[in-house]
Short mmCIF file of C-alpha atoms in Angstrom, two decimals:
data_model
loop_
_atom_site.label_atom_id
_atom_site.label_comp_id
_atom_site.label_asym_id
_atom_site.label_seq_id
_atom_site.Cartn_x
_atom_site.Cartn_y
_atom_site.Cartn_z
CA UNK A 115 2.52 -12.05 54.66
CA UNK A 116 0.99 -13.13 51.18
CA UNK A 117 0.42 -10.25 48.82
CA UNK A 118 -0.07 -9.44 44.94
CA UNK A 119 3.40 -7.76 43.81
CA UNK A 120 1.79 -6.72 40.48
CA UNK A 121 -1.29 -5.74 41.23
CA UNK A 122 -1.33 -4.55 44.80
CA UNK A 123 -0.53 -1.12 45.63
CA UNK A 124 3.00 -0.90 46.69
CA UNK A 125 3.50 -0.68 50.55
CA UNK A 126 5.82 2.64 50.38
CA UNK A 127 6.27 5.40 48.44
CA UNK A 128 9.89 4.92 47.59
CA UNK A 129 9.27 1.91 46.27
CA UNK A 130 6.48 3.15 43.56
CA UNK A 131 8.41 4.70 40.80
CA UNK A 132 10.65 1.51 40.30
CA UNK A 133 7.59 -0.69 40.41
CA UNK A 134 5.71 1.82 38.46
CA UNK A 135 8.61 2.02 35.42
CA UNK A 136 8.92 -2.22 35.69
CA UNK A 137 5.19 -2.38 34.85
CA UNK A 138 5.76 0.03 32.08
CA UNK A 139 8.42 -2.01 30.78
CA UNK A 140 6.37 -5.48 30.96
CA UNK A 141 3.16 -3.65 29.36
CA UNK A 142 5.73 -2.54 26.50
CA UNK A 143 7.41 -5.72 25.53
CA UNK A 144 4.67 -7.59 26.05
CA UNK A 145 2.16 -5.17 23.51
CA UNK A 146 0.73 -6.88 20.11
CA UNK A 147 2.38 -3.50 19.07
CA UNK A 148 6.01 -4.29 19.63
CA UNK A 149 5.29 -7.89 18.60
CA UNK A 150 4.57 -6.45 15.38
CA UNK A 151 7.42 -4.33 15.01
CA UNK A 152 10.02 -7.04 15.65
CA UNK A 153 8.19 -9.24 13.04
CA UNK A 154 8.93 -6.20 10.67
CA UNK A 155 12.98 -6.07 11.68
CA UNK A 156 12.93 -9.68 11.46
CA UNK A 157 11.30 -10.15 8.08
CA UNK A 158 13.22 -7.02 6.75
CA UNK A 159 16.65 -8.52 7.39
CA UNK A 160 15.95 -12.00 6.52
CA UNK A 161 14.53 -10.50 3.30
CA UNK A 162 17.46 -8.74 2.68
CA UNK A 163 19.84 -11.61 3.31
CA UNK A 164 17.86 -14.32 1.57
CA UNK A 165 16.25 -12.47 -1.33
CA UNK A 166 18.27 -11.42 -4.27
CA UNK A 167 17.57 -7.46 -5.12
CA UNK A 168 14.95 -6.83 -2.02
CA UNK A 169 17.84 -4.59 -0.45
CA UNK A 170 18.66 -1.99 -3.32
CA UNK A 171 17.40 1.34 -3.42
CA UNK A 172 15.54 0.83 -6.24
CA UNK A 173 13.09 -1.89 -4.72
CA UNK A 174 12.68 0.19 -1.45
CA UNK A 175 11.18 2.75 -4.35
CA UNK A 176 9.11 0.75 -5.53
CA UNK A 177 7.87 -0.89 -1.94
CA UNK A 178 7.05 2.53 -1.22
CA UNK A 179 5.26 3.63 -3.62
CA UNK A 180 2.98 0.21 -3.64
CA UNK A 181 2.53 0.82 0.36
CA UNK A 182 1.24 4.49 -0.08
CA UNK A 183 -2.43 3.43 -1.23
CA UNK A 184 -2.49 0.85 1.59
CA UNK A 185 -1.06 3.00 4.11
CA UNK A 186 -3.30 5.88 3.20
CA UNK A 187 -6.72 4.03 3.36
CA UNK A 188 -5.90 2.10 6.53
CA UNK A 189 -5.65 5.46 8.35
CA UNK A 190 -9.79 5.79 8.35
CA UNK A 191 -10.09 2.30 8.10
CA UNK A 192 -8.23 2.31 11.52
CA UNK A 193 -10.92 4.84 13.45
CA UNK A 194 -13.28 2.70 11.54
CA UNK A 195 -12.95 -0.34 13.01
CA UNK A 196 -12.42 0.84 16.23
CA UNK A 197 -15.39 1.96 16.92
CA UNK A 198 -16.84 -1.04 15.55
CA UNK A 199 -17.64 -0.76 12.30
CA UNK A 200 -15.80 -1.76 8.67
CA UNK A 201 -15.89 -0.39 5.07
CA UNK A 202 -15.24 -3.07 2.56
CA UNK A 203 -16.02 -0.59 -0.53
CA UNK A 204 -12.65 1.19 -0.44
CA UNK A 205 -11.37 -0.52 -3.15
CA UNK A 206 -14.60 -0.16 -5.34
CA UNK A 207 -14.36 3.39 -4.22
CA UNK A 208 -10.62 4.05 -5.66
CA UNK A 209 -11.65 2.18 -8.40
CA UNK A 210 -14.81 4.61 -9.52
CA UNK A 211 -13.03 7.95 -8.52
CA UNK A 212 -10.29 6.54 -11.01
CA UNK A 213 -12.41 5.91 -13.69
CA UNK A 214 -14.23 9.52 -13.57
CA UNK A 215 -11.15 11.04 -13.38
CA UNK A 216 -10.22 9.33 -16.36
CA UNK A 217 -13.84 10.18 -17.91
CA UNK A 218 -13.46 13.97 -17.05
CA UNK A 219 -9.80 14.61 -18.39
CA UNK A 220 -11.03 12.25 -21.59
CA UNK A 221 -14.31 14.44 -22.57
CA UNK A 222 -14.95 17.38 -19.93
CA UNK A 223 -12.08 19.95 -21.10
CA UNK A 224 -11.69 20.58 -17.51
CA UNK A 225 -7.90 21.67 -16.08
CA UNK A 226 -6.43 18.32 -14.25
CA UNK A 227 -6.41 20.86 -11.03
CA UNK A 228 -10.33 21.49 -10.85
CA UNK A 229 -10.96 16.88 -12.08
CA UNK A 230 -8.20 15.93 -8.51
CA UNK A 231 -10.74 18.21 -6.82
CA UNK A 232 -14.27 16.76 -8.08
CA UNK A 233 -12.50 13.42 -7.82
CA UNK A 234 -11.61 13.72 -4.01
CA UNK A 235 -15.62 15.62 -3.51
CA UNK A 236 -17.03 12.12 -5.20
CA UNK A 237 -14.97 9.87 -2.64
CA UNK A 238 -16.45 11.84 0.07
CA UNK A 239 -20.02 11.48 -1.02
CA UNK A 240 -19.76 7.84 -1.98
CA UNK A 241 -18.47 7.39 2.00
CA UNK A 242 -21.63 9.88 2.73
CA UNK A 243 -23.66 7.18 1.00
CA UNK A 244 -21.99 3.86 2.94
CA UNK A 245 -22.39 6.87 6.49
CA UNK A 246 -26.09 7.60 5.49
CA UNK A 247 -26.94 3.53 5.61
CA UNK A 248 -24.99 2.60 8.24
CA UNK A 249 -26.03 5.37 10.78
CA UNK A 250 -29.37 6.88 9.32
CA UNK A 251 -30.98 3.42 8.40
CA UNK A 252 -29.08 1.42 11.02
CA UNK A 253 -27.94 -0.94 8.62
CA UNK A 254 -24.78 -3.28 9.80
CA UNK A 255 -21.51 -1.58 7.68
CA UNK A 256 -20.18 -5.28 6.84
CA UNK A 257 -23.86 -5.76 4.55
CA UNK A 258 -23.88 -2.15 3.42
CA UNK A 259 -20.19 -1.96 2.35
CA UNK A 260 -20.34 -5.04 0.95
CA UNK A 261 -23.09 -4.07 -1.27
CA UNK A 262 -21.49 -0.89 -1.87
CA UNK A 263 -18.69 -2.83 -2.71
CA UNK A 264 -20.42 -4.32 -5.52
CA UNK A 265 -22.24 -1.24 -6.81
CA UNK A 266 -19.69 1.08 -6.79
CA UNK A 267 -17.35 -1.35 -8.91
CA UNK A 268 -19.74 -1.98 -11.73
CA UNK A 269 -20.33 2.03 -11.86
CA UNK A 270 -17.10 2.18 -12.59
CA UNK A 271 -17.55 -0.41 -15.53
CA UNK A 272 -20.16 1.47 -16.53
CA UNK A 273 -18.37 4.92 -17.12
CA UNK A 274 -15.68 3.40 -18.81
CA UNK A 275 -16.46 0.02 -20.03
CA UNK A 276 -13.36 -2.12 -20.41
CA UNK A 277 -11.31 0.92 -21.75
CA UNK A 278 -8.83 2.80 -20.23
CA UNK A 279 -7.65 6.25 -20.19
CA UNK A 280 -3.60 6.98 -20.22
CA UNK A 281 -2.77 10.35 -21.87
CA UNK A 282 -2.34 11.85 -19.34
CA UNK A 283 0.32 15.01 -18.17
CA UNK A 284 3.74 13.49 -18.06
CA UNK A 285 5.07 16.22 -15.47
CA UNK A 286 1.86 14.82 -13.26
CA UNK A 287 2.94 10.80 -13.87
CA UNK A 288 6.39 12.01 -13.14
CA UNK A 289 5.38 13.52 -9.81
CA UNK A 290 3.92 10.60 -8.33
CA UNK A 291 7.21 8.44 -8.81
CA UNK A 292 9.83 11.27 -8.12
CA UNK A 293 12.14 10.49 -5.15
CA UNK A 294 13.41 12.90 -2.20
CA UNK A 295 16.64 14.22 -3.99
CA UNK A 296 19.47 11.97 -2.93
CA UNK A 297 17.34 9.04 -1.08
CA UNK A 298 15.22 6.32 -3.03
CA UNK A 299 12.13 7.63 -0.57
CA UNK A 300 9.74 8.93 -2.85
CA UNK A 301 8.31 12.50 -2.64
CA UNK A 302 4.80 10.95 -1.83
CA UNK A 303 5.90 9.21 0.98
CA UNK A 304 6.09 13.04 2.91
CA UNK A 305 2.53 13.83 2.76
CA UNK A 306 1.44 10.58 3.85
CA UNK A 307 3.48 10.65 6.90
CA UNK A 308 2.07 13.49 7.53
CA UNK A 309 -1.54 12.67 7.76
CA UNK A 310 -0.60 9.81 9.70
CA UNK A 311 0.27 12.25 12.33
CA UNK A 312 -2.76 14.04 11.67
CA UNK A 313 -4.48 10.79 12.68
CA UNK A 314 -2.52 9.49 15.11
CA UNK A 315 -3.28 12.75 17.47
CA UNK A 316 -6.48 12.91 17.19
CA UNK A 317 -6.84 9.30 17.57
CA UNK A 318 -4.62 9.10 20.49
CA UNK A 319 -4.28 12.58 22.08
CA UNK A 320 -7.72 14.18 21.65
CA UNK A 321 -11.27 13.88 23.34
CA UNK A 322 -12.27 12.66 19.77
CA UNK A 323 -9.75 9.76 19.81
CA UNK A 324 -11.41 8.85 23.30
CA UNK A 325 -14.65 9.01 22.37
CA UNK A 326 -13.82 6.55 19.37
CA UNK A 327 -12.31 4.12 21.43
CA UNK A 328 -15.61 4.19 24.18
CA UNK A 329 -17.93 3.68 21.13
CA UNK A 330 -16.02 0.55 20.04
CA UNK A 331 -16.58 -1.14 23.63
CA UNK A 332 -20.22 -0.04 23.86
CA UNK A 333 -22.24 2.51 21.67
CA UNK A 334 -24.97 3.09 24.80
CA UNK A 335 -22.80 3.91 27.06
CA UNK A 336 -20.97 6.63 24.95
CA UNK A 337 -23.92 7.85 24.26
CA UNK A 338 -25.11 8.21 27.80
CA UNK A 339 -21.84 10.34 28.34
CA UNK A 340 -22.52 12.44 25.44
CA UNK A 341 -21.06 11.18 22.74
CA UNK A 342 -22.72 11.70 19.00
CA UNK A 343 -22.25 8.54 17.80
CA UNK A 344 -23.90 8.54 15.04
CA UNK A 345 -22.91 11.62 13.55
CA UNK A 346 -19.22 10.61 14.16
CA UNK A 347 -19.44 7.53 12.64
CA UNK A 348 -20.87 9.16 9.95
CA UNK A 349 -18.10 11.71 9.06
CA UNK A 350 -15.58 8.86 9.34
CA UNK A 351 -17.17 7.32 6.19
CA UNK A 352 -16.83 10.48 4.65
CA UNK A 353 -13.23 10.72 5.59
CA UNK A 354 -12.68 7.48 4.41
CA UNK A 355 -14.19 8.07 0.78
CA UNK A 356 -12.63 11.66 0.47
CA UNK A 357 -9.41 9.73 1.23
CA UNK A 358 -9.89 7.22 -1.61
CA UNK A 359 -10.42 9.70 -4.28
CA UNK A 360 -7.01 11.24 -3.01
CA UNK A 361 -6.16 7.00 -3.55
CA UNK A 362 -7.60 7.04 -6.72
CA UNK A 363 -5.61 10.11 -7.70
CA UNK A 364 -2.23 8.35 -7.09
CA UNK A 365 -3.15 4.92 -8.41
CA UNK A 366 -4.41 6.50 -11.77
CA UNK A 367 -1.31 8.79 -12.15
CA UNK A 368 1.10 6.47 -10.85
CA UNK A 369 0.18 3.75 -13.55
CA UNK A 370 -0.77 6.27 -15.78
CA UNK A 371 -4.29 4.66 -16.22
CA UNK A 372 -7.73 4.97 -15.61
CA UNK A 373 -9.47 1.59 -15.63
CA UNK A 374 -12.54 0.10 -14.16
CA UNK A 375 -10.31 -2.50 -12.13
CA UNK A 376 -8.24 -0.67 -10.88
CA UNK A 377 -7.76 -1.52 -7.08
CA UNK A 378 -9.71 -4.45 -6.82
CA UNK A 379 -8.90 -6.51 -4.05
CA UNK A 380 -6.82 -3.76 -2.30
CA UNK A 381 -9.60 -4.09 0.88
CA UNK A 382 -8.91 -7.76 1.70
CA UNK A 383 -5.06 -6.11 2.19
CA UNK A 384 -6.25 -2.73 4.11
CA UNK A 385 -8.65 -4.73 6.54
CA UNK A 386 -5.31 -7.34 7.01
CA UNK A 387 -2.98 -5.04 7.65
CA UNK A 388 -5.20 -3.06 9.95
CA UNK A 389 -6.07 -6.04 11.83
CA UNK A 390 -2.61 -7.71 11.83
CA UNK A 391 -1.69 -3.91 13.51
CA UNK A 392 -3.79 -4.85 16.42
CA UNK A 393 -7.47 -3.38 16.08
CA UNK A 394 -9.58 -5.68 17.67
CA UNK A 395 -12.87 -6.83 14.45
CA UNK A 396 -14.53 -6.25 17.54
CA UNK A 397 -13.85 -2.42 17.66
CA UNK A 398 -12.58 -0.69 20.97
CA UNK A 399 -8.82 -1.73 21.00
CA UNK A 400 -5.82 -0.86 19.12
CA UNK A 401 -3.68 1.99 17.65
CA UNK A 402 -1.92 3.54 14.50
CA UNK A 403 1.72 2.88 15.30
CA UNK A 404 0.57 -1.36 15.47
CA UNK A 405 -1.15 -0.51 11.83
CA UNK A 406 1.49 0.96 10.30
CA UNK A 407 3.84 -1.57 11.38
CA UNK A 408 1.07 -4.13 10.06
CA UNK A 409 1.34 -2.42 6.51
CA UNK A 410 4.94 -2.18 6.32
CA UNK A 411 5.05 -6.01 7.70
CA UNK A 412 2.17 -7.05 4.81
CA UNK A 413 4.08 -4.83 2.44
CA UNK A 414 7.66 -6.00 2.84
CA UNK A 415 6.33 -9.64 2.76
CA UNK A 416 4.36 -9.75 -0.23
CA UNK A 417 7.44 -7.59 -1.71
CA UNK A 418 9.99 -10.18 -1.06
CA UNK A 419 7.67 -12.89 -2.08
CA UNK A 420 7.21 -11.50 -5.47
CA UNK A 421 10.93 -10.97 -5.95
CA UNK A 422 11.37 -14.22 -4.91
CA UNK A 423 8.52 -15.65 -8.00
CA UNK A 424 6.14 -16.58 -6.15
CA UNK A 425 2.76 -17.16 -7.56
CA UNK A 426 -0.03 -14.72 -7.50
CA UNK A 427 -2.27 -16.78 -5.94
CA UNK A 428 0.17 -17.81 -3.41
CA UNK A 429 0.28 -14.05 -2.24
CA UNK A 430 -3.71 -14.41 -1.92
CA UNK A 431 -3.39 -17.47 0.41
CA UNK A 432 -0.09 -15.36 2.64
CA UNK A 433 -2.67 -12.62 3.12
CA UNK A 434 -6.00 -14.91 3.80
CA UNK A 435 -3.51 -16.57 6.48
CA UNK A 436 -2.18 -13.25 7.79
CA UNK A 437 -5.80 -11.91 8.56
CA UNK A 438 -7.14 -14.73 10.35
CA UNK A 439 -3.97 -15.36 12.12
CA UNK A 440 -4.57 -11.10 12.58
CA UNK A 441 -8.15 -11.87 14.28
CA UNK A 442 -7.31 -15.55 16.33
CA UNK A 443 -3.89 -14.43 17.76
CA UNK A 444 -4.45 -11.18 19.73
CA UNK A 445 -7.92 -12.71 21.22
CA UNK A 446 -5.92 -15.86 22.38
CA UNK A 447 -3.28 -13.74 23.91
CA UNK A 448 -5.72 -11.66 25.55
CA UNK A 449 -7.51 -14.61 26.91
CA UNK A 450 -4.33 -15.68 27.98
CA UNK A 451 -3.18 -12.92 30.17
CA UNK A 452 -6.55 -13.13 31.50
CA UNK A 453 -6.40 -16.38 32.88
CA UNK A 454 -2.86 -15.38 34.06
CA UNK A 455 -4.59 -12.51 35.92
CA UNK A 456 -7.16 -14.52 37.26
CA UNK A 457 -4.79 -17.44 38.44
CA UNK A 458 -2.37 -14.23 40.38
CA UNK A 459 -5.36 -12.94 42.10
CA UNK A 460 -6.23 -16.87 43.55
CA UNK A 461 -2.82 -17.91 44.24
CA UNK A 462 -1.04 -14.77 45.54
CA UNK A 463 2.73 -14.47 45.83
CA UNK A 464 3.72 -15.53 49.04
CA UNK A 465 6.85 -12.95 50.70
#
């Protein structure tokens, strides 16, 4: 009697929960996700054999610290993608919260409390602005954000010039470098953990997470179940703007400068990492654990790369080559199992 063992429903109920946990086990190992994650162990200990000073405590410090911007802005970027969309501006936007940060603590006479505050209220309205075209004009987000991109940048040029701003609060410029007492993790690293969780349960155990992912494989239908899909693309623009002012806090107080250029060319890196985690450019597939893994893979490379002195631009052409290899690789593996698929259901498994 032919039949499908992996797809055919088992023909007793003893045997169900041990075919059941075996297909659990296949979908596991054989996940972009846990693809990813070995390519981080790997890379981490061949890192730490090959290149001189990657494995002290101080370097893990400083890894850290340059991972929190990109970890931070690839949460929204995530939700962003998945449902189909991308925001290329997020650098641009860092960069122009910086710089009137920088502007208010330079002329305003306003407490450094009340300028994080305003700062974090601007993101949010510049990701209202990218939210606004994209949904209310029905504008595609890659032309709008890349416009944006440009705009917001040369604002930033424009409140500052080619100036910079660095008196600021040493206990502040402290803060963002301090460690965890006794560990080389540093303090920042806490809060940014947590609102990964924050994301990954809404994302993944929430109505709102589902309705994300049904958006990304087809707008119309998640409308047609109820779905505001406008609106909630909308606010995730928002989210990710307010979210690069809290960036452009950090980055300004962690190099103790407000510039005009600061961040530029973090997005090429956020859209890699998020893509080498597994969200699909096309929107509908992926998750946060993949992403993170993605930006502590892109992170820990371009770490021991610079240790090792390589050249600048060489790091440009790792991470060019790491997002296309981030967009061609999971679609050829998918295509791959689907053959596979096809090719079980024609030729059955004889028993």
């Amino acid at each position: 009697m032919a039949h499908d063992s992996l797809y055919a429903a088992p023909p007793t109920a003893e045997a169900e929960p041990g075919a059941g946990r075996l297909a659990t086990l296949r979908g596991l190992l054989g996940s972009w996700d846990t693809a990813i994650v070995a390519a981080l162990v790997v890379a981490v200990l061949v890192a730490g054999l090959t290149v001189e000073n990657f494995a002290t405590g101080r370097n893990a410090q400083f890894l850290l610290l340059d991972l929190v911007p990109l970890a931070l802005i690839a949460l929204p970027m995530t939700l962003i993608v998945i449902t189909g969309e991308i925001d290329l501006s997020v650098a641009s936007m860092v960069g122009l919260c910086s710089t009137l940060m920088g502007q208010l603590w330079l002329s305003s006479g306003l407490s450094l409390e009340l300028i994080c505050v305003l700062v974090v209220l601007l993101g949010a309205v510049l990701g209202a602005v990218n939210g606004l075209f994209v949904t209310g004009f029905g504008l595609p987000s890659l032309a709008v954000t890349i416009g944006t991109l440009a705009l917001y940048r040369g604002l930033s040029f424009v409140l500052l010039g080619d100036q910079a701003v660095a008196d600021f609060p040493a206990d502040w410029t402290a803060a963002m470098v301090r460690n965890i007492p006794g560990t080389s993790i540093p303090v920042v690293v806490v809060p940014v953990l947590l609102l990964a969780l924050v994301f990954g349960v809404v994302l993944h155990a929430t109505p709102a997470g589902r309705a994300l992912y049904a958006m990304g494989n087809n707008d119309q239908a998640a409308t047609f179940t109820g779905v505001s899909v406008a609106r909630t693309k909308f606010w995730l623009f928002v989210v990710s703007g307010a979210v690069c002012g809290l960036v452009g806090i950090f980055w300004t107080l962690r190099y103790a400068s407000a510039r005009g250029d600061n961040a530029t060319g973090l997005e090429l890196t956020v859209v890699t990492a998020v893509l080498l985690g597994g969200v699909s450019i096309f929107g509908g597939r992926g998750g946060l654990l993949g992403v993170l893994a993605g930006v502590l893979l892109l992170g820990v490379l371009r770490n021991a790369l610079q240790l090792a002195d390589v050249d600048a631009n060489a790091l440009t052409i790792v991470t060019g080559t790491l997002l296309i290899a981030s967009v061609v690789l999971p679609n050829a593996v998918a295509d791959i199992r689907a053959r596979l698929h096809r090719r079980r259901q024609r030729h059955p498994v004889a028993s």
